[in-house]
mmCIF file of C-alpha atoms in Angstrom:
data_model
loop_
_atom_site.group_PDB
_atom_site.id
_atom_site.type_symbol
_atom_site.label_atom_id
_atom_site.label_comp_id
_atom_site.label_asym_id
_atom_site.label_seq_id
_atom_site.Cartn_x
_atom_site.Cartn_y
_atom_site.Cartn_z
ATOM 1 C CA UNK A 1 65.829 118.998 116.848
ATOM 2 C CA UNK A 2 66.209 122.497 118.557
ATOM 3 C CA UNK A 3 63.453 124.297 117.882
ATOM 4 C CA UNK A 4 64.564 128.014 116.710
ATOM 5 C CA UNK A 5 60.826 129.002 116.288
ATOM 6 C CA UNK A 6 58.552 131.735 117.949
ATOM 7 C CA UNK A 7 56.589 128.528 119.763
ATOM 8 C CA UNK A 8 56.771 126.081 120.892
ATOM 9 C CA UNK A 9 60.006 126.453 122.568
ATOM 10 C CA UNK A 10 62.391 123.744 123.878
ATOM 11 C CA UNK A 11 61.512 122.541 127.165
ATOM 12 C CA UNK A 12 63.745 121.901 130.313
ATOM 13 C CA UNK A 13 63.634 118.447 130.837
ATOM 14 C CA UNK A 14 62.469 118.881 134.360
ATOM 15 C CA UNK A 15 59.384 120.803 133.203
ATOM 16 C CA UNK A 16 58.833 117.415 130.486
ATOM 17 C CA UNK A 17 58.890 115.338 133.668
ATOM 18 C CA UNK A 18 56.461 117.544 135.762
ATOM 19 C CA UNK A 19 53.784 116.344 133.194
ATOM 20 C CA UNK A 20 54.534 112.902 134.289
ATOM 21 C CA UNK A 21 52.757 113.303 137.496
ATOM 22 C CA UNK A 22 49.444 110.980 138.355
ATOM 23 C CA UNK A 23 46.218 112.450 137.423
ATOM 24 C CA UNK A 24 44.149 114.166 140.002
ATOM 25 C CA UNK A 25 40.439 115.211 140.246
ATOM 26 C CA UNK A 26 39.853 118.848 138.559
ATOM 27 C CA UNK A 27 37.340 119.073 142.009
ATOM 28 C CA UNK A 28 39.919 118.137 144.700
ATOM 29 C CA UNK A 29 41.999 119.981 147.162
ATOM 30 C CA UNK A 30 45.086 119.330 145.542
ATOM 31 C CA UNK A 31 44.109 121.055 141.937
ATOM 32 C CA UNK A 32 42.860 124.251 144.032
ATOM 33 C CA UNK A 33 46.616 123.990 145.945
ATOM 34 C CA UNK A 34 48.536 123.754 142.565
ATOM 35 C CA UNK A 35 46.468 126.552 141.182
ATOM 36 C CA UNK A 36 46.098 128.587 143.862
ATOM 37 C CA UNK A 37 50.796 128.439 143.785
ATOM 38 C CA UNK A 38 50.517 128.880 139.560
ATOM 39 C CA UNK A 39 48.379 132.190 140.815
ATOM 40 C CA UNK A 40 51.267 133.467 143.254
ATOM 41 C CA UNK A 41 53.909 133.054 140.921
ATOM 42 C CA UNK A 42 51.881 134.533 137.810
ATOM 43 C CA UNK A 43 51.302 137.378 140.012
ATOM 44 C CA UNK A 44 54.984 138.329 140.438
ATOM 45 C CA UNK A 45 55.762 137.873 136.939
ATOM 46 C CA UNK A 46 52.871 139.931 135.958
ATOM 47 C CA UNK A 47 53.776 142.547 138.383
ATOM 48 C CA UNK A 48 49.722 142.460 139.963
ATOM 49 C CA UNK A 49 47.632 142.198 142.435
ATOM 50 C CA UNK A 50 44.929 141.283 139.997
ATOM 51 C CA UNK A 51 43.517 137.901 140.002
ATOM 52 C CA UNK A 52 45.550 135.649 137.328
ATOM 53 C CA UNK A 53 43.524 132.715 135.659
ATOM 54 C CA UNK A 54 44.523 129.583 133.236
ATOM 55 C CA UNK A 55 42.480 129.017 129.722
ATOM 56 C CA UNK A 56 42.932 125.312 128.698
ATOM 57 C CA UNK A 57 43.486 126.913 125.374
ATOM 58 C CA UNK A 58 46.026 128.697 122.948
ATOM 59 C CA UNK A 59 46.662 132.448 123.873
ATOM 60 C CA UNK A 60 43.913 133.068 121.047
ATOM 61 C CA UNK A 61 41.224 131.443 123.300
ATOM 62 C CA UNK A 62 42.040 133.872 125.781
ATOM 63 C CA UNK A 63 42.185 137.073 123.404
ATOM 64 C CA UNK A 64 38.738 135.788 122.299
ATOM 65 C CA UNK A 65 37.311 135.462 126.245
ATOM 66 C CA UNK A 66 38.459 139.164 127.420
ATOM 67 C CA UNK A 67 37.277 141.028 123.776
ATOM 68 C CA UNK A 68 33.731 139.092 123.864
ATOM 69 C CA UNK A 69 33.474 139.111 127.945
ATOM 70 C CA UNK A 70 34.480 142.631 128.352
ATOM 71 C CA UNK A 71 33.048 144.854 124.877
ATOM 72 C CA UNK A 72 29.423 146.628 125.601
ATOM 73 C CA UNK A 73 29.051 149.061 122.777
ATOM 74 C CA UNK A 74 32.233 149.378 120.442
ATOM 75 C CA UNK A 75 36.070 148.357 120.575
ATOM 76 C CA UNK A 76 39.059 149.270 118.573
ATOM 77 C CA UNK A 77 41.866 147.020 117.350
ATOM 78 C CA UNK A 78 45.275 148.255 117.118
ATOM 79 C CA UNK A 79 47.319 146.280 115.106
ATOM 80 C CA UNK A 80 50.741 146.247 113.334
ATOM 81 C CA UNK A 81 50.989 142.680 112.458
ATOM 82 C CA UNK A 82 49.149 139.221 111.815
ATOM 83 C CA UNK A 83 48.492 138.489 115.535
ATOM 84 C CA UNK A 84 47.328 141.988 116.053
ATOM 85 C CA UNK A 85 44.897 141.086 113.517
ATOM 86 C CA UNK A 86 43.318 137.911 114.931
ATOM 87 C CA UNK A 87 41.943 140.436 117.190
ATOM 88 C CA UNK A 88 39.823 142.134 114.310
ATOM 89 C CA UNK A 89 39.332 138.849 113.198
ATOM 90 C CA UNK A 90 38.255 138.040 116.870
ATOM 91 C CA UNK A 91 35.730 140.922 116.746
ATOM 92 C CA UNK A 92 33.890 140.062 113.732
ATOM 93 C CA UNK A 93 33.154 136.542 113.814
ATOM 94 C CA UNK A 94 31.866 137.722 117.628
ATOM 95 C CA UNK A 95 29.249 139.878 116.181
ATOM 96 C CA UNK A 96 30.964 142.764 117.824
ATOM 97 C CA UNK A 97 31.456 146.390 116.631
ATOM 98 C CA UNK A 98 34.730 147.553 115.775
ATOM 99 C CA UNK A 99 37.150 149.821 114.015
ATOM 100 C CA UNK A 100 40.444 148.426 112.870
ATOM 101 C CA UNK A 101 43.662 150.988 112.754
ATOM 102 C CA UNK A 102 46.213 149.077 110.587
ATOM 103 C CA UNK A 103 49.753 149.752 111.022
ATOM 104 C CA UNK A 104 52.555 148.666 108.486
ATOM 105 C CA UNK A 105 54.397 145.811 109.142
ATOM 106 C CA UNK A 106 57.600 146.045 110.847
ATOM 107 C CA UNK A 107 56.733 149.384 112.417
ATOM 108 C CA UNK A 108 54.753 150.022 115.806
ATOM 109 C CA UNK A 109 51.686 151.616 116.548
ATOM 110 C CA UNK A 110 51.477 155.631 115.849
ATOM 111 C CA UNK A 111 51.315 157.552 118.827
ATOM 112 C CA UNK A 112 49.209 160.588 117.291
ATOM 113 C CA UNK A 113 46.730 157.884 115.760
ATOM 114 C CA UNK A 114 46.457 155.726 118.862
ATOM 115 C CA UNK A 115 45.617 159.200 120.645
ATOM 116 C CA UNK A 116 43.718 160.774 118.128
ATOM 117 C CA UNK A 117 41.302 157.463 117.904
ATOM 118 C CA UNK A 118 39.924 157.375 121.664
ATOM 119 C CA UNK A 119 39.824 161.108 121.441
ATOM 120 C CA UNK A 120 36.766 160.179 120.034
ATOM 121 C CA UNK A 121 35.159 158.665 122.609
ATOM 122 C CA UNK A 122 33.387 156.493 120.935
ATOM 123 C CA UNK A 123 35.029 153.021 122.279
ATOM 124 C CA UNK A 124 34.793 151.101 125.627
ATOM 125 C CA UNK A 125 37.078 148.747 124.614
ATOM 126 C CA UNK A 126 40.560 148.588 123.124
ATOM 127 C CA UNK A 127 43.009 145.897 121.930
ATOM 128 C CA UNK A 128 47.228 146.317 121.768
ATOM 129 C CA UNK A 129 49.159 143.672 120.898
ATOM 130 C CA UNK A 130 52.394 143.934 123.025
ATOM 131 C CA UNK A 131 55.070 141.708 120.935
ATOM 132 C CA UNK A 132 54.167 141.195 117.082
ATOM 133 C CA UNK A 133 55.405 138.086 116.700
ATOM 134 C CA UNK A 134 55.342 137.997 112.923
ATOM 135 C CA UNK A 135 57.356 141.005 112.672
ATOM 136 C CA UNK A 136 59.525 141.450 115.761
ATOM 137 C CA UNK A 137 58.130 145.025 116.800
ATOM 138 C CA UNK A 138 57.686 145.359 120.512
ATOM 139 C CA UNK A 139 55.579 148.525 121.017
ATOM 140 C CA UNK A 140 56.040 151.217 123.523
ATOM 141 C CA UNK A 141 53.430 149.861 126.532
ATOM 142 C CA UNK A 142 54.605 152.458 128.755
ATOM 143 C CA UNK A 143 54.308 155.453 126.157
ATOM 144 C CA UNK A 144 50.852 153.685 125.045
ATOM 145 C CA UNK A 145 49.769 153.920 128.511
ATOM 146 C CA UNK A 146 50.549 157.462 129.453
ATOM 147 C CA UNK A 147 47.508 158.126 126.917
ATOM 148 C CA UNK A 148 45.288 155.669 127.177
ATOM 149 C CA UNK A 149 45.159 156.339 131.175
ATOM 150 C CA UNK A 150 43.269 159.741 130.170
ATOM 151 C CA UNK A 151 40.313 157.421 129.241
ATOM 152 C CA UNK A 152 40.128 154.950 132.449
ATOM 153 C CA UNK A 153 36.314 154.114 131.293
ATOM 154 C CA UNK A 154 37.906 152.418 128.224
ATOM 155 C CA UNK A 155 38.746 148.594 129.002
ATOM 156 C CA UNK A 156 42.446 148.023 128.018
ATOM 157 C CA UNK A 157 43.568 143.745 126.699
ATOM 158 C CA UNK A 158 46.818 143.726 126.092
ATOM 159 C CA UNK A 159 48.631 140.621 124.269
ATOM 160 C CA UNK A 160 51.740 139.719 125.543
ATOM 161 C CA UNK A 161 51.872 136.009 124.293
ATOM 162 C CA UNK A 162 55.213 136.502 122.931
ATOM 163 C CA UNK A 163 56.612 138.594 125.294
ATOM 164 C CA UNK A 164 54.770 137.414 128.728
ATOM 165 C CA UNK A 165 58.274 135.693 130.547
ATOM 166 C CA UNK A 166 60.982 137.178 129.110
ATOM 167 C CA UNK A 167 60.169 141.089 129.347
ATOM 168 C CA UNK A 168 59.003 142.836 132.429
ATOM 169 C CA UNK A 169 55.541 143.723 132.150
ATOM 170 C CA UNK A 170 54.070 145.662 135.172
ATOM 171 C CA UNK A 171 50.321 145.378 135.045
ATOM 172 C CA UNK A 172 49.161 147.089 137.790
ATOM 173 C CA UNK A 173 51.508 150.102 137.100
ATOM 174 C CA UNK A 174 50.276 149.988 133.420
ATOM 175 C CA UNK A 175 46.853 149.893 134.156
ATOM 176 C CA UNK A 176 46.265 146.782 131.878
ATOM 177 C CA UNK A 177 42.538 145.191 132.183
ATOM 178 C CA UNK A 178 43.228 142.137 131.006
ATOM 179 C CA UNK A 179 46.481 140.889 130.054
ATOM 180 C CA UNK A 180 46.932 137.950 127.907
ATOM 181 C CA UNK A 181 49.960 135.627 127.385
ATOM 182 C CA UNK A 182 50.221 131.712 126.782
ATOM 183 C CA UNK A 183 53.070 129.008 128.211
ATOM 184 C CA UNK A 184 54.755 127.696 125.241
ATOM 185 C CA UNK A 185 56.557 131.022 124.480
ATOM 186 C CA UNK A 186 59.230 132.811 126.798
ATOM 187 C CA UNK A 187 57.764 131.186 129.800
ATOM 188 C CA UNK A 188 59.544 128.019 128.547
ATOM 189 C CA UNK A 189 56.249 125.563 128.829
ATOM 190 C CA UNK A 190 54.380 122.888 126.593
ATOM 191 C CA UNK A 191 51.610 124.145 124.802
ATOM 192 C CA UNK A 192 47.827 124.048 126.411
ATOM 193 C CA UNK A 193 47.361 127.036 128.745
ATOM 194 C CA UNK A 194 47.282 130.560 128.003
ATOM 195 C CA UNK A 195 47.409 133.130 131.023
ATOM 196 C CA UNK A 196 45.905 136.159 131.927
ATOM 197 C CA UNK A 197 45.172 138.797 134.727
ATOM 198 C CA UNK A 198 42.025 140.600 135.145
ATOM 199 C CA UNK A 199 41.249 143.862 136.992
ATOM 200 C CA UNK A 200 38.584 144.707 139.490
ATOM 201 C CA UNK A 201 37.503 147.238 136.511
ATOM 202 C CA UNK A 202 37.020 144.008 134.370
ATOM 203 C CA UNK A 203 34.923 142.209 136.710
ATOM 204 C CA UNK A 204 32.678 145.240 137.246
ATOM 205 C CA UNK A 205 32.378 145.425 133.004
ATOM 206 C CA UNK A 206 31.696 142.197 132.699
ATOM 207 C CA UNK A 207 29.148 141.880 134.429
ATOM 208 C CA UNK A 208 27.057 144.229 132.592
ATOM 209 C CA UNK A 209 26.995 142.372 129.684
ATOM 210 C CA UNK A 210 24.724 139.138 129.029
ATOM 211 C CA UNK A 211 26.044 137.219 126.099
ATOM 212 C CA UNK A 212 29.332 136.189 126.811
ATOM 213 C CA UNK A 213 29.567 132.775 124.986
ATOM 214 C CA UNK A 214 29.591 129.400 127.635
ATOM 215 C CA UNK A 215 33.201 128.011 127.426
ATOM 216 C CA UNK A 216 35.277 131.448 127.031
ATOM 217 C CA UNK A 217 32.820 133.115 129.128
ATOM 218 C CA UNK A 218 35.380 135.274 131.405
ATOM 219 C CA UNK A 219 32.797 135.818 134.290
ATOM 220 C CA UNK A 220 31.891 132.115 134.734
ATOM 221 C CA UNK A 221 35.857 131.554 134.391
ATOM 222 C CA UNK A 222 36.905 133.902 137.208
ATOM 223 C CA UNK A 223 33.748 133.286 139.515
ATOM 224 C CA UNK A 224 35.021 129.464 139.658
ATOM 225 C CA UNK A 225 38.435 130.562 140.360
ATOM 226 C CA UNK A 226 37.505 132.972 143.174
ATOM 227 C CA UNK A 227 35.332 130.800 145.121
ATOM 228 C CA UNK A 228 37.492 127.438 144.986
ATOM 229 C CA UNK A 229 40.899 127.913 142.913
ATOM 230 C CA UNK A 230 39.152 126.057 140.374
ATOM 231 C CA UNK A 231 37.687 126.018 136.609
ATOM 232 C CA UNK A 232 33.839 125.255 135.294
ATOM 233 C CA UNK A 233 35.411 122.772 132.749
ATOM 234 C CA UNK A 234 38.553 120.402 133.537
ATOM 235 C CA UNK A 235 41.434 121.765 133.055
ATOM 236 C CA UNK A 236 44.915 120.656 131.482
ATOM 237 C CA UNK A 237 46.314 119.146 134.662
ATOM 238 C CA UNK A 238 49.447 117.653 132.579
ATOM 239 C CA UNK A 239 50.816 121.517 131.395
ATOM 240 C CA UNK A 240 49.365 122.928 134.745
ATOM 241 C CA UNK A 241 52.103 120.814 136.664
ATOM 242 C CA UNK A 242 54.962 122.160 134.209
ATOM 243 C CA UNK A 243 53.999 125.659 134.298
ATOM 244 C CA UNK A 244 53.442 124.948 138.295
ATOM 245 C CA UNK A 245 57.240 123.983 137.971
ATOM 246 C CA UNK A 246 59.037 126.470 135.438
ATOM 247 C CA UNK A 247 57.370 129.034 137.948
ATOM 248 C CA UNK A 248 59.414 127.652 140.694
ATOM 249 C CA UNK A 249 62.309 127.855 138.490
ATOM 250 C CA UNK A 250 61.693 131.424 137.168
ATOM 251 C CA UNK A 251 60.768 132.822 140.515
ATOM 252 C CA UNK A 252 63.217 130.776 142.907
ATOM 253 C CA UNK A 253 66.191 129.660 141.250
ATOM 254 C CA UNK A 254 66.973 131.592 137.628
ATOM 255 C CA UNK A 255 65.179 134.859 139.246
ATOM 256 C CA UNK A 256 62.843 137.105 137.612
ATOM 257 C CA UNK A 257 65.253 139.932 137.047
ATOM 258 C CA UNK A 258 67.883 137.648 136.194
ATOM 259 C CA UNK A 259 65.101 135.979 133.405
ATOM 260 C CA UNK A 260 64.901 139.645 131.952
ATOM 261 C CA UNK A 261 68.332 140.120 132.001
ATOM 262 C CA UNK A 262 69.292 137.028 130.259
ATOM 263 C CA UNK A 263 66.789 137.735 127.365
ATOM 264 C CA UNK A 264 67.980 141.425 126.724
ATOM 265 C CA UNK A 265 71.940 140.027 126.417
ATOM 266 C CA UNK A 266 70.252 137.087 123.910
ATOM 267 C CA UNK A 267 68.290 139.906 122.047
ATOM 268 C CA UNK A 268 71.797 142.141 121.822
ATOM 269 C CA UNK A 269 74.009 139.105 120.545
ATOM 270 C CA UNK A 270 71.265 138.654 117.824
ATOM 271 C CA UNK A 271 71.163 142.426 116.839
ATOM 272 C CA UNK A 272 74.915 142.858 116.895
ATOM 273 C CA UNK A 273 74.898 139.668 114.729
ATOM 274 C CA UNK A 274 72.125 141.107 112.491
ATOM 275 C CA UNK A 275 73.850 144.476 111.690
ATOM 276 C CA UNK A 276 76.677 142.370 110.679
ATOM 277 C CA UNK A 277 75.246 140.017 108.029
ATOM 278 C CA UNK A 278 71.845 141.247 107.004
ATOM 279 C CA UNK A 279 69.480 144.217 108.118
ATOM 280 C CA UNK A 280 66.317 144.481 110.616
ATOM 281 C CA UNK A 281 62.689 144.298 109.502
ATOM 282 C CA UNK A 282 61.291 146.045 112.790
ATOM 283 C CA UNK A 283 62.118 149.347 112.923
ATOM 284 C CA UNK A 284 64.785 150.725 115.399
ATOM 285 C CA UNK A 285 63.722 151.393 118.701
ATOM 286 C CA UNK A 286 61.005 149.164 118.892
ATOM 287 C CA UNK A 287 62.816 145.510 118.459
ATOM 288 C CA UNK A 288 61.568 142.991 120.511
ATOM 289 C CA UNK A 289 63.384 141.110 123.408
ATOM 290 C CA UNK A 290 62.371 137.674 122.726
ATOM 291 C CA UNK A 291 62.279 137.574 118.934
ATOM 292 C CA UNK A 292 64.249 139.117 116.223
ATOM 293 C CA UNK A 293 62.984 139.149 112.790
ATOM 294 C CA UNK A 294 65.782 139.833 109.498
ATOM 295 C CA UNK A 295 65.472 140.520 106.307
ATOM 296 C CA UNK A 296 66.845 138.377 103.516
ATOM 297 C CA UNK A 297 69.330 140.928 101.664
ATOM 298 C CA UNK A 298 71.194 138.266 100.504
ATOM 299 C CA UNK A 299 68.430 136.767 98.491
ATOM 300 C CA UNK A 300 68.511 133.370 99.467
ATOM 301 C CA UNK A 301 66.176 130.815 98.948
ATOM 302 C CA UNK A 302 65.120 130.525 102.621
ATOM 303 C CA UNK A 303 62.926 126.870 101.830
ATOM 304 C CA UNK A 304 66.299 125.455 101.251
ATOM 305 C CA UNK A 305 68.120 127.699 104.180
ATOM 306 C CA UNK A 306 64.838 125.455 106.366
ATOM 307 C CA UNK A 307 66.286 122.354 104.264
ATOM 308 C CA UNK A 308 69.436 122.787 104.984
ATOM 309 C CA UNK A 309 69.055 123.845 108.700
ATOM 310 C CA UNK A 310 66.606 120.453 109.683
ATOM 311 C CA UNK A 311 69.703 118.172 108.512
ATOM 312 C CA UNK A 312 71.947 119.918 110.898
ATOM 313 C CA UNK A 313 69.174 119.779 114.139
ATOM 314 C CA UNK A 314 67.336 123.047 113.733
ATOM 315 C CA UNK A 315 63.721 124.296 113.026
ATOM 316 C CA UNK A 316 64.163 126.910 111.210
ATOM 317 C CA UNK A 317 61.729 130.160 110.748
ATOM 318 C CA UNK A 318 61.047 131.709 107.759
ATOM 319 C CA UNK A 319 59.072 135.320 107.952
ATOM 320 C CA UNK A 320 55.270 135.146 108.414
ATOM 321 C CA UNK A 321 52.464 134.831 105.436
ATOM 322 C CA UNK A 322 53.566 137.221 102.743
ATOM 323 C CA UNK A 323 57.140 137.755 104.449
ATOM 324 C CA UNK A 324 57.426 133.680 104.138
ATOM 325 C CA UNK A 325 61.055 134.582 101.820
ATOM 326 C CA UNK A 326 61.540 138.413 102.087
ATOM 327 C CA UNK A 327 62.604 137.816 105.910
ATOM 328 C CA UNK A 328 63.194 134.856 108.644
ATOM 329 C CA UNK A 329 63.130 135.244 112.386
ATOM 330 C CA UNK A 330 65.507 134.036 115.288
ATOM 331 C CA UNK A 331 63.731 133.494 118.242
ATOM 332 C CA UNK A 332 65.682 134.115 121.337
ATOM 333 C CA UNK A 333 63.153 133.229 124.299
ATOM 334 C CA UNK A 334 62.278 130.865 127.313
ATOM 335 C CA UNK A 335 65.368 128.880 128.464
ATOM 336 C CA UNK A 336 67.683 129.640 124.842
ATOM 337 C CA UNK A 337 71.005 129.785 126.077
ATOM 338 C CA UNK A 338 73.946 132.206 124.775
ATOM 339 C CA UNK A 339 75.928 129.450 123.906
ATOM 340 C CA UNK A 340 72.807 127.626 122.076
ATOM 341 C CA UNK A 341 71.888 130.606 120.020
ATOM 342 C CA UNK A 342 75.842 131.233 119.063
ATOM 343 C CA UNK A 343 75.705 127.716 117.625
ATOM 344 C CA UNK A 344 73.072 128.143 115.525
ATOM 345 C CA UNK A 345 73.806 131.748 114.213
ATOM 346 C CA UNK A 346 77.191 129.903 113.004
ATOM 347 C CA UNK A 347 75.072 127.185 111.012
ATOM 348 C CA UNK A 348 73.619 130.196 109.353
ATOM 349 C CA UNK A 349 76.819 132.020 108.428
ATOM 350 C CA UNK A 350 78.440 128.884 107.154
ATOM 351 C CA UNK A 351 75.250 128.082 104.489
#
């Protein structure tokens, strides 16, 4: 089955076989080795100098470390989606203050609200969600950083789960605190590790605060990793040896800009191919790279479209939660070939 989904992805069978490799002590040399390479590589793909560390967890794990670890007094959620959501729903079962600014679906954060809102001074702490994978809105990180560099006391997480690996996303000249992503999206990995960078700025906030939680507590996280390019808890040692090897691949063989590349000529196949059968549910000028979502105008019955699609090979995706038949999405991420997606673009037209 080829997985046309927003995650997992299909996996280079090289990266399968990485997992194969004996186990080894989360205490030894040879973990801090492999991490301390993961690290380099992360580093030029996040475009940072910042430290880069692994969650044995999903990407939400690591949304959940940097808004506990890194909120003193009050944060703000900026959301346009359902994953820019989770991190309201993040803040609240945290115990933590926060206002939520809501944007409709399939259109990107307002400017003149985003602005408007840490005018007020009131937050330390703010959340953007980079790639809305429910809706297929990438929002404007460079435009959203032009303002929010006029507050640099205000902590900055930035989700870029579905993004992360296919889109360039400069951290250090973005300013982002903490930047979050997770392997089994564009980076082309199994599931079982989510990413993320952290800025001096983030080590200095968090250690001003004192409840931080015990497993997804960021300082005790990043104070393992500094002094032994290591983790308080073991670590998933099977995905850590694929990611260790799609980095390789990404960084020494396809090339970074050549990874970018390849995505944006996916992503232009699929809109060319959308403006000729159906119409866009993000709006223009803020469509993502790695996923494209459509809306039904043809009224069909997308459970049997998913029917109809599993008995030829594919995993089909319908549109998130409410969207489930008003839209479907076509993921075009990690290793997806042009050839692969043309296939399966063809199985939809002939339905």
């Amino acid at each position: 089955m080829k997985l046309f989904i927003p995650g997992p992805v299909d996996v280079r069978q090289e990266v399968l076989d990485a997992m194969r490799q004996p186990q080894m002590s989360h205490r030894s040399k040879d973990i801090s080795l492999l991490q301390a390479r993961i690290e380099e590589n992360l580093q030029k793909l996040f475009f940072t100098k910042n430290t880069v560390l692994l969650s044995s967890s999903s990407g939400t794990g690591a949304m959940e470390m940097a808004l506990r670890s890194l909120t003193v007094k009050k944060a703000a959620v900026f959301s346009c989606g359902a994953f820019g959501d989770r991190f309201h729903e993040i803040a609240l079962y945290n115990g933590i203050d926060v206002d939520y600014y809501r944007f409709e679906d399939g259109k990107p954060i307002d400017m003149n609200v985003f602005e408007e809102a840490l005018k007020k001074g009131v937050y330390d702490t703010i959340t953007i969600t980079h790639n809305e994978t429910s809706t297929g809105v990438m929002n404007d990180l460079k435009a959203l950083s032009r303002i929010y560099k006029k507050y640099p006391e205000v902590m900055v997480i930035v989700d870029t789960v579905s993004s992360f690996g296919g889109v360039k996303i400069s951290v250090d000249d973005l300013q982002i605190d903490v930047c979050v992503a997770s392997t089994q999206k564009a980076l082309g990995v199994p599931p079982g590790l989510a990413v993320m960078s952290v800025s001096d700025k983030a080590v200095k906030r968090f250690n001003e605060i004192g409840y931080r939680g015990f497993y997804l507590d960021l300082k005790r996280v990043y104070e393992r990793h500094v002094k032994s390019h290591q983790y308080p808890s073991t670590p998933n040692t099977a995905v850590m040896h694929a990611l260790d090897c799609q980095l390789h691949y990404i960084v020494h063989v396809e090339g970074i800009e050549n990874r970018f590349k390849r995505h944006q000529a996916l992503a232009k196949y699929t809109r060319d191919w959308v403006k000729k059968h159906f119409d866009f549910f993000a709006e223009a000028g803020y469509r993502s790279d790695t996923i494209t979502s459509v809306k039904n105008t043809k009224g069909f019955d997308l459970d049997k479209v998913k029917q109809a699609l599993k008995e030829k090979g594919y995993v089909f995706s319908q549109g998130y939660g409410k969207h489930k038949q008003t839209a479907f999405r076509i993921p075009h991420m990690a290793d997806r070939t042009l050839d692969e997606l043309k296939a399966y673009l063809k199985e939809i037209e002939s339905l």
